[in-house]
PDB file of C-alpha atoms in Angstrom:
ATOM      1  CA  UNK A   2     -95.806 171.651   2.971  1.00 62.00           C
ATOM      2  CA  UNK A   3     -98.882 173.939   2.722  1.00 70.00           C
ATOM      3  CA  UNK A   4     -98.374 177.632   2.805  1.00 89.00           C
ATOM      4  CA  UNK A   5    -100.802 178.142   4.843  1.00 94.00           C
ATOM      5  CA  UNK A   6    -101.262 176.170   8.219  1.00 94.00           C
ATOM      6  CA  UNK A   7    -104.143 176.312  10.640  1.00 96.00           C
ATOM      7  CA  UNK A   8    -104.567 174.420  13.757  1.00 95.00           C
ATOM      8  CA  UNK A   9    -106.487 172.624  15.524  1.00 97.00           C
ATOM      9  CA  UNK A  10    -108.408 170.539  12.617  1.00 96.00           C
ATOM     10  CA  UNK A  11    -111.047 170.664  15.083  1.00 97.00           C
ATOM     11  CA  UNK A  12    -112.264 172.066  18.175  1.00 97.00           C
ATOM     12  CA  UNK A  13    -115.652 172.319  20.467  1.00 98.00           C
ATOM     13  CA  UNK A  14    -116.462 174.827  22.833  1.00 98.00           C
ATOM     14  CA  UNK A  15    -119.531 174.923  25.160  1.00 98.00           C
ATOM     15  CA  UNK A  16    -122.109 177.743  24.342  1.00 98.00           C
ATOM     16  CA  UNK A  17    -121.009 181.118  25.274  1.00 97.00           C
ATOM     17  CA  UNK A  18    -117.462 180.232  25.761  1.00 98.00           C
ATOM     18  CA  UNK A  19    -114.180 181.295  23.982  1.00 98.00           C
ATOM     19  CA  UNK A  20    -112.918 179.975  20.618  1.00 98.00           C
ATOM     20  CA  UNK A  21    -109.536 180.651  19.555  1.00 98.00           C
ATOM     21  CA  UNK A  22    -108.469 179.752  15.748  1.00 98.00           C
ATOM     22  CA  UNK A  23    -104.921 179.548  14.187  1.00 97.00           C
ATOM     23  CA  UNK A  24    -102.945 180.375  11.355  1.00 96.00           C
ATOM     24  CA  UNK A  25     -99.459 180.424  10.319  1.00 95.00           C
ATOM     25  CA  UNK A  26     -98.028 181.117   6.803  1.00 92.00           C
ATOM     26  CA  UNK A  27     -94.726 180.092   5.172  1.00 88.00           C
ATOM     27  CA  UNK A  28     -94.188 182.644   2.928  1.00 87.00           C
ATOM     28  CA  UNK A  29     -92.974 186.182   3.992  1.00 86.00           C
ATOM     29  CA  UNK A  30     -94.907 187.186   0.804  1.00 87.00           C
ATOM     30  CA  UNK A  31     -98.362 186.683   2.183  1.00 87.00           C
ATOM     31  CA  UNK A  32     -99.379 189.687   3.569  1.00 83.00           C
ATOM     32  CA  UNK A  33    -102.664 190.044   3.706  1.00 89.00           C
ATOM     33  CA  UNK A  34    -105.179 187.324   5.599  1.00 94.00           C
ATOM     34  CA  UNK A  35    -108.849 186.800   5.694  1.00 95.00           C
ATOM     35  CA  UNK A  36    -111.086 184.121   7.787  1.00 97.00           C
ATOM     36  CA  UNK A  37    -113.780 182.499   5.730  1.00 98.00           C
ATOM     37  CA  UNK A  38    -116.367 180.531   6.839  1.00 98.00           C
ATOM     38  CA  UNK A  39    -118.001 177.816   5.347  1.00 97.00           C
ATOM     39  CA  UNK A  40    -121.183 176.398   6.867  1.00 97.00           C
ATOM     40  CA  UNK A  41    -122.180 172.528   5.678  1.00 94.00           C
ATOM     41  CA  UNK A  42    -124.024 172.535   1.907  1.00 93.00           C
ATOM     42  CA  UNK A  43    -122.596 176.015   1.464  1.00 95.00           C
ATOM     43  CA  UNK A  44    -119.717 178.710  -0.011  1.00 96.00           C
ATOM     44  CA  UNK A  45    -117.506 180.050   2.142  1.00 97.00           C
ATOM     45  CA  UNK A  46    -118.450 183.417   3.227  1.00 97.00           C
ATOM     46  CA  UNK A  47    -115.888 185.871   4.509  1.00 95.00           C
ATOM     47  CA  UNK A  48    -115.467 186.671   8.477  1.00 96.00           C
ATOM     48  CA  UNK A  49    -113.026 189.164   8.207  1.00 94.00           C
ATOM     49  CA  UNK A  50    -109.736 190.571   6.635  1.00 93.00           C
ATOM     50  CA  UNK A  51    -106.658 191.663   8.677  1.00 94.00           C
ATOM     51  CA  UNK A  52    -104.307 193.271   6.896  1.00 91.00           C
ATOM     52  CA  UNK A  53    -102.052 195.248   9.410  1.00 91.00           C
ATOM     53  CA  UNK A  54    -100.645 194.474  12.760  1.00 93.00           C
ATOM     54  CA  UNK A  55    -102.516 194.007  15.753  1.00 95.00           C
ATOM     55  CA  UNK A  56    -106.049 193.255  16.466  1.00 96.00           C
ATOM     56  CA  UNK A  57    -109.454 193.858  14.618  1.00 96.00           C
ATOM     57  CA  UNK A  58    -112.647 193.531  16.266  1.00 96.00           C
ATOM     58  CA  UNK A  59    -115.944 193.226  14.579  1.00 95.00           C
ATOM     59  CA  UNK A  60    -118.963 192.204  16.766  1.00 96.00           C
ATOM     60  CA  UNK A  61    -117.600 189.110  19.026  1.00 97.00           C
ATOM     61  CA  UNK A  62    -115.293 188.217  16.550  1.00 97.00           C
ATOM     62  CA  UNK A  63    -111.302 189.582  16.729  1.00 98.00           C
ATOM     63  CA  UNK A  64    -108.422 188.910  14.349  1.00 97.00           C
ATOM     64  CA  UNK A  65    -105.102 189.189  15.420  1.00 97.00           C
ATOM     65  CA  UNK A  66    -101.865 189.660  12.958  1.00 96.00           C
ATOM     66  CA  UNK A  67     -98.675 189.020  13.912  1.00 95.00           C
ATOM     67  CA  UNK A  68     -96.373 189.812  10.586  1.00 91.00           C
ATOM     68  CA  UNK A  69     -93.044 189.468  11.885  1.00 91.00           C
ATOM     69  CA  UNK A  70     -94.282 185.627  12.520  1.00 92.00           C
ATOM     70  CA  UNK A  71     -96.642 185.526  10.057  1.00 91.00           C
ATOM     71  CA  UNK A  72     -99.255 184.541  12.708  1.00 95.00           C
ATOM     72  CA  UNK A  73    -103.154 184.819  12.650  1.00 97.00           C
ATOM     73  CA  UNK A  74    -105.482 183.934  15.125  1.00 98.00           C
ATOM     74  CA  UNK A  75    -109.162 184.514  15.448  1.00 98.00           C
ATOM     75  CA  UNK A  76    -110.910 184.650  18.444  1.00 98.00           C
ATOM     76  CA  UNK A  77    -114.845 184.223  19.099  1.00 98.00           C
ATOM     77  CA  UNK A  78    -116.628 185.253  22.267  1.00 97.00           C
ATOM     78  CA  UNK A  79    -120.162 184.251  23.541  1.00 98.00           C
ATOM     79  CA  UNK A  80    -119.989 181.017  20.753  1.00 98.00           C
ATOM     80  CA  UNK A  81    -123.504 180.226  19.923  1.00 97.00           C
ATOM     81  CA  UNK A  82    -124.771 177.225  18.272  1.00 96.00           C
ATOM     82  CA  UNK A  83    -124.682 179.125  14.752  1.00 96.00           C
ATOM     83  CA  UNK A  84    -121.287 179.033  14.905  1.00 97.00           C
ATOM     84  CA  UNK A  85    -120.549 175.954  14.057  1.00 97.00           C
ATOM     85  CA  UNK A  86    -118.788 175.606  10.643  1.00 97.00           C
ATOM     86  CA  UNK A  87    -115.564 174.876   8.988  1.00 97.00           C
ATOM     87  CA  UNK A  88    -113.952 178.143   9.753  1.00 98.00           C
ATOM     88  CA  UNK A  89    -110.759 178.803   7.144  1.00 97.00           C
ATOM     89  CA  UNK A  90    -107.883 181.158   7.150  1.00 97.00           C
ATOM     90  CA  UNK A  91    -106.763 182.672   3.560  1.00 96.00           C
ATOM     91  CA  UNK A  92    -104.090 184.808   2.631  1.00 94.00           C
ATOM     92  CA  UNK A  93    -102.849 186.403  -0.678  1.00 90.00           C
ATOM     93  CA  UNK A  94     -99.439 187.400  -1.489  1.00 85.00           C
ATOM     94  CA  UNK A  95     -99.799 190.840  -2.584  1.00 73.00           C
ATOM     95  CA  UNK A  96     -96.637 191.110  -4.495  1.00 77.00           C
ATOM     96  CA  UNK A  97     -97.566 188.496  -7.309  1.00 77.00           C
ATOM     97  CA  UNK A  98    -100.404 190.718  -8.474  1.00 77.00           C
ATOM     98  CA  UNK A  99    -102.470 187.927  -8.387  1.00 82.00           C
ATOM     99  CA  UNK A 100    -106.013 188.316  -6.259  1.00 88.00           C
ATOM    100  CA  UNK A 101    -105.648 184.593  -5.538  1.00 91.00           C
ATOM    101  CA  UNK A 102    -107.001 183.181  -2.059  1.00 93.00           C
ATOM    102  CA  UNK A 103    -104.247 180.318  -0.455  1.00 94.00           C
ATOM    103  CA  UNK A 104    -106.707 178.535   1.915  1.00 96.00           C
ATOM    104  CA  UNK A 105    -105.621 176.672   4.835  1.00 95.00           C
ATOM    105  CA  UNK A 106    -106.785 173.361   5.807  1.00 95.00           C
ATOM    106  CA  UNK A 107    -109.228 174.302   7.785  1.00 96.00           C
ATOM    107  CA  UNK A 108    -110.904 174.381  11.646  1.00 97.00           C
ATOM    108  CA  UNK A 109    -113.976 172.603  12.118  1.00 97.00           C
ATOM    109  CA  UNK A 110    -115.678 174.265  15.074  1.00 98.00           C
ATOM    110  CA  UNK A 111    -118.336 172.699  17.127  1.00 98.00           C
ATOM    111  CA  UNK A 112    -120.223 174.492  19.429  1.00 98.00           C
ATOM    112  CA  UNK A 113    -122.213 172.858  22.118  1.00 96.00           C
ATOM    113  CA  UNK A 114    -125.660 173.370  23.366  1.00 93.00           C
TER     114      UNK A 114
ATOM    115  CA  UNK B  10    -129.061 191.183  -4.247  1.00 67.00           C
ATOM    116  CA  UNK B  11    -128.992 187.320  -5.394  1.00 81.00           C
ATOM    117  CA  UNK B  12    -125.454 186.423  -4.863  1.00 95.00           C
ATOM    118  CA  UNK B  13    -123.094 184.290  -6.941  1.00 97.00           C
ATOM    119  CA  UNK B  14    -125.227 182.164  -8.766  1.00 97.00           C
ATOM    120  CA  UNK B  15    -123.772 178.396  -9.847  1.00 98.00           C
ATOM    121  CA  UNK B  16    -125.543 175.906 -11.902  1.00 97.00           C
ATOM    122  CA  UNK B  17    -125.804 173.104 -11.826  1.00 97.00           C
ATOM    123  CA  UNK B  18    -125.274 172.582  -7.687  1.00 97.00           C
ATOM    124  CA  UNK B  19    -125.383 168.779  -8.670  1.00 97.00           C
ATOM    125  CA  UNK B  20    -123.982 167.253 -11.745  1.00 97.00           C
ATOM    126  CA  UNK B  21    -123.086 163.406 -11.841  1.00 97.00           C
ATOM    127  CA  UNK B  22    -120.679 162.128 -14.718  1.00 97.00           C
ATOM    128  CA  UNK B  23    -119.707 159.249 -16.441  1.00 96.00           C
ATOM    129  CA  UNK B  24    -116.127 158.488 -16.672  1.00 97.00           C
ATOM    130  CA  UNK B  25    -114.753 159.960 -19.990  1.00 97.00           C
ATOM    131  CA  UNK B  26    -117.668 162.472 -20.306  1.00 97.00           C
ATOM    132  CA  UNK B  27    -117.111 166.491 -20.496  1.00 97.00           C
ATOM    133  CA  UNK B  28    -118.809 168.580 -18.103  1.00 98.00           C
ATOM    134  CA  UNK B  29    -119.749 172.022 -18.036  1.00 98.00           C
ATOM    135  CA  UNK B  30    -119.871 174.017 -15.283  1.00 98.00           C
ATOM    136  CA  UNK B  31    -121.972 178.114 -15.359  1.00 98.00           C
ATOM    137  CA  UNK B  32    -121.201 180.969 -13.008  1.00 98.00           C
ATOM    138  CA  UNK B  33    -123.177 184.172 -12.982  1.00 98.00           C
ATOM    139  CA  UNK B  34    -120.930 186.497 -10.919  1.00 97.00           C
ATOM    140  CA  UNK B  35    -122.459 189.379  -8.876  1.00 96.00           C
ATOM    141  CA  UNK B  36    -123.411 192.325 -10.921  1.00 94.00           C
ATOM    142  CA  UNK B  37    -121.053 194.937 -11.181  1.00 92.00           C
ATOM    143  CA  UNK B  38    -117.556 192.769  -9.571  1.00 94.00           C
ATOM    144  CA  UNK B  39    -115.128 192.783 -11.554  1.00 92.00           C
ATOM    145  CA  UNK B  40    -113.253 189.665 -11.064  1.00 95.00           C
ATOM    146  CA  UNK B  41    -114.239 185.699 -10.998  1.00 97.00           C
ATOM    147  CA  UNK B  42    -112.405 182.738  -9.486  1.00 97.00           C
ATOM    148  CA  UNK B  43    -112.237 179.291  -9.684  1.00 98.00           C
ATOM    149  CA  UNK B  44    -112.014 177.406  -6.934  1.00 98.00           C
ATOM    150  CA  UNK B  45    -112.010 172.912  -5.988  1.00 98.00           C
ATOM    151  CA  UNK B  46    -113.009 171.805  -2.850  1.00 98.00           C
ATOM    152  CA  UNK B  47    -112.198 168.251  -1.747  1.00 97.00           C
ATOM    153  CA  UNK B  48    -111.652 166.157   1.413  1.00 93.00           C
ATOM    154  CA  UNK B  49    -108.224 165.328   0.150  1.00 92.00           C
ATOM    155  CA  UNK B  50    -106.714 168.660  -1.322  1.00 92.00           C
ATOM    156  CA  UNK B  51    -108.745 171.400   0.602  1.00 94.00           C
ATOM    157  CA  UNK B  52    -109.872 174.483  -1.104  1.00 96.00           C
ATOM    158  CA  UNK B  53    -107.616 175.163  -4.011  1.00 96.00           C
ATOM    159  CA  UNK B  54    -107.592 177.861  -6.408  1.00 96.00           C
ATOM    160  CA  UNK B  55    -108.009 176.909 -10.465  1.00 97.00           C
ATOM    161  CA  UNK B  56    -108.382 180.647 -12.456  1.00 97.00           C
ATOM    162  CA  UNK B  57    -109.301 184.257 -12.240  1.00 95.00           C
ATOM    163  CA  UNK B  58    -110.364 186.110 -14.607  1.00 96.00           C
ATOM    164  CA  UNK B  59    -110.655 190.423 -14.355  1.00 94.00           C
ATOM    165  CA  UNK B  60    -112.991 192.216 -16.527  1.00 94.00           C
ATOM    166  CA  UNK B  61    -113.367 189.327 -18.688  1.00 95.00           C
ATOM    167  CA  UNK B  62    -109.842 188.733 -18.989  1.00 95.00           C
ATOM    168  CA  UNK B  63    -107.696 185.361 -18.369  1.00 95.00           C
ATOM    169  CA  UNK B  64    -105.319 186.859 -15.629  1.00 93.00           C
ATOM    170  CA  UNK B  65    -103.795 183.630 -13.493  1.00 93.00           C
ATOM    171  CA  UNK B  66    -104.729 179.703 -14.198  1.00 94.00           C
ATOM    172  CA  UNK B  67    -101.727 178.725 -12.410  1.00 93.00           C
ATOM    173  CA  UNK B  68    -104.095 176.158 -10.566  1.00 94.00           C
ATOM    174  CA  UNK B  69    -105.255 174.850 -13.375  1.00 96.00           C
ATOM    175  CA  UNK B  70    -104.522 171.432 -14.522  1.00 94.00           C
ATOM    176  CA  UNK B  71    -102.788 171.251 -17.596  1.00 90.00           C
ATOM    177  CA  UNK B  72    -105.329 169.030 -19.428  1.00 93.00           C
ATOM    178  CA  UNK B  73    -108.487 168.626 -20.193  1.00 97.00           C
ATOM    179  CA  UNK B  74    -109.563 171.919 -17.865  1.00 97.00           C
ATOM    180  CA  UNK B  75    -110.212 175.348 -19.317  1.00 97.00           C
ATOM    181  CA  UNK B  76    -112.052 178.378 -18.386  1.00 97.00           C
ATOM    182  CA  UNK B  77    -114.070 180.868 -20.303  1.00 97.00           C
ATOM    183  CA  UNK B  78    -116.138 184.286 -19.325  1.00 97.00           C
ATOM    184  CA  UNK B  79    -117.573 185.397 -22.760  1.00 94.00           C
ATOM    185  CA  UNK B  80    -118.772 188.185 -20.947  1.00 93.00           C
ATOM    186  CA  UNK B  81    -119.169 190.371 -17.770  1.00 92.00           C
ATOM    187  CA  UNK B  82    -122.318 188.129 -16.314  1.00 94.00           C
ATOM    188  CA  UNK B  83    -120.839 184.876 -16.586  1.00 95.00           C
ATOM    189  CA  UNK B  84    -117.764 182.543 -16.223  1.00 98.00           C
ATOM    190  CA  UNK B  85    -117.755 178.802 -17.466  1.00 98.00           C
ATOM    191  CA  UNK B  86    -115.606 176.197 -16.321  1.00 98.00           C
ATOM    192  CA  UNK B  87    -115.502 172.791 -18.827  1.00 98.00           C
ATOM    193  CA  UNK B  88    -113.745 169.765 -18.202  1.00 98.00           C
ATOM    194  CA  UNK B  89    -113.259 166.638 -20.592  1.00 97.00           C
ATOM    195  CA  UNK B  90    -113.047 163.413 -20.446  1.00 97.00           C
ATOM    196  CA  UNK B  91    -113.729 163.772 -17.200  1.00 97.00           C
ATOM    197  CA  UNK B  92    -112.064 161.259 -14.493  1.00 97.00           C
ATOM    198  CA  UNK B  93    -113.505 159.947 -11.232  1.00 96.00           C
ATOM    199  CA  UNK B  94    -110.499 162.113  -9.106  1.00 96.00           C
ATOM    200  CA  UNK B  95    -112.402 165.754 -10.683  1.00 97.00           C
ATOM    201  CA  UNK B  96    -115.064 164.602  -8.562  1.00 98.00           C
ATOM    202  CA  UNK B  97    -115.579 167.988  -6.003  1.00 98.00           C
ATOM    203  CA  UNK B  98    -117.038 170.772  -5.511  1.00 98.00           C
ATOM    204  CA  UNK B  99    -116.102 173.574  -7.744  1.00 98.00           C
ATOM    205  CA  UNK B 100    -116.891 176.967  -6.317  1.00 98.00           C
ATOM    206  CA  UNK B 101    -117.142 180.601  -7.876  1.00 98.00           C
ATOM    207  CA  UNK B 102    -116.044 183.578  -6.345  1.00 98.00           C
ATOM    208  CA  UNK B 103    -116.735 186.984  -7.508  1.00 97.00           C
ATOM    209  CA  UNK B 104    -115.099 190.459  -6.461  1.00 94.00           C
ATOM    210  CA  UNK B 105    -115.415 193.930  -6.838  1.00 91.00           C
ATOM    211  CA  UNK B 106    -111.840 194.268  -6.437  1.00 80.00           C
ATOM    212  CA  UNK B 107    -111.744 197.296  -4.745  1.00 76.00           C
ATOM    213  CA  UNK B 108    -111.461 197.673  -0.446  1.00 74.00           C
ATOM    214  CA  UNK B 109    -110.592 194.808   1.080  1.00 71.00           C
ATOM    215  CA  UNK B 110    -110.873 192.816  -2.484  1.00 84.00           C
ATOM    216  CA  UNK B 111    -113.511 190.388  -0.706  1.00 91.00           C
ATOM    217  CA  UNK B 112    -114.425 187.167  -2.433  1.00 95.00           C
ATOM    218  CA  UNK B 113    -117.936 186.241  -3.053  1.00 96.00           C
ATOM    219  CA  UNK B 114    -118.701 182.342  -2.887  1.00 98.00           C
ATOM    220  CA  UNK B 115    -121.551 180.783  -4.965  1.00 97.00           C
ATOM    221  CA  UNK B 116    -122.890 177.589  -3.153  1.00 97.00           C
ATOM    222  CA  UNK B 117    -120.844 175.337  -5.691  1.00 97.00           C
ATOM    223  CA  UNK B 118    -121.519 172.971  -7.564  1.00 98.00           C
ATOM    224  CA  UNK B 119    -120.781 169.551  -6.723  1.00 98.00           C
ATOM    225  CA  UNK B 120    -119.152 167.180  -9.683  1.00 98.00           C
ATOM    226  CA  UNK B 121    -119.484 163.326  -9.197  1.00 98.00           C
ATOM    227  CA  UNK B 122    -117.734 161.246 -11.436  1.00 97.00           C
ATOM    228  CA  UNK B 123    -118.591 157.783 -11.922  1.00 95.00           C
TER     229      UNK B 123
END
């Protein structure tokens, strides 16, 4: 079973509307979380990194961490067209001491014109 | 500003040949990753290294993979004999490792083996 889960595998959402990614570890040791996103032909680039309860807003995108159910989500208002992308959530388990990224399986969002 | 720079993006292989893979971190990080991309398998982490030293290759296969970074501006990653299930993309990732220890992605470089 992965550590890291992410649902749906995909998802479209009409321009301007509300997409809503996520994420759900395994392992009580991942603590921290980021959401990467990876458009086609390129690296994944990072969205954003939640680290704490609650929610974290940046521009019209907000994470939301849930510890106690190891539960991410991230939500994206007014989608646009650029949007579009394989959108992945990561998380590291800080105890190991090792900076490594656990990626999820992915979300492949489509937004619609 | 240039990035995390990969070369080759393309490289196609025959089936028992070694491959060599160059990553030019982004001046001044201190850390580099390793990272495979397939269909299959996802995005899965190979080796880091932190100021130029080997510090996890727990995703490493055992054989014929290995990982070098002779010095602070780049990172190789070589693979012999190579076998048509490498075929990926292998992606970089640098850090500064300090805030929010952000990763860095090169484009990748995509490894087709025939």
């Amino acid at each position: 079973q992965q550590k890291v889960q992410q649902s749906p595998e995909s998802l479209s959402v009409p321009e301007g509307g509300m997409a809503s990614l996520n994420c759900t570890s395994s392992d009580r040791n991942f603590q921290y979380f980021w959401w990467y996103r990876q458009h086609s032909g390129e690296g994944p680039k990072a969205l954003m990194s939640i680290f704490s309860d609650g929610d974290k807003k940046e521009g019209r995108f907000t994470a939301h961490l849930n510890k106690a159910s190891l539960h991410v989500s991230l939500h994206i208002r007014d989608s646009q067209p650029s949007d579009s992308a394989l959108y992945f959530c990561a998380a590291s388990d800080a105890s190991s001491g090792s900076w490594q990224l656990i990626f999820g399986s992915g979300t492949q969002l489509t937004v619609m014109p | 500003n240039a990035g995390v720079i990969q070369t080759p993006r393309h490289k196609v292989t025959g089936k028992g040949q070694e491959a060599t893979l160059w990553c030019e971190p982004i001046s001044g990080h201190s850390a580099v990753f390793w990272y495979r991309q397939t269909i299959v398998q996802g995005l899965e982490f190979l080796t880091y290294f932190r100021n130029q030293a080997p510090i996890d290759d727990s995703g490493m296969p055992k054989e014929r993979f290995s990982a070098q970074m002779p010095n602070q501006s780049h990172s190789t990653l070589k693979i012999q004999s190579t076998q048509p299930q490498d075929s990926a993309v292998y992606l970089c990732a640098s850090s500064s490792g300090t805030g929010s220890y952000e990763q860095y992605f090169g484009p990748g470089t995509r490894l087709t083996v025939l």
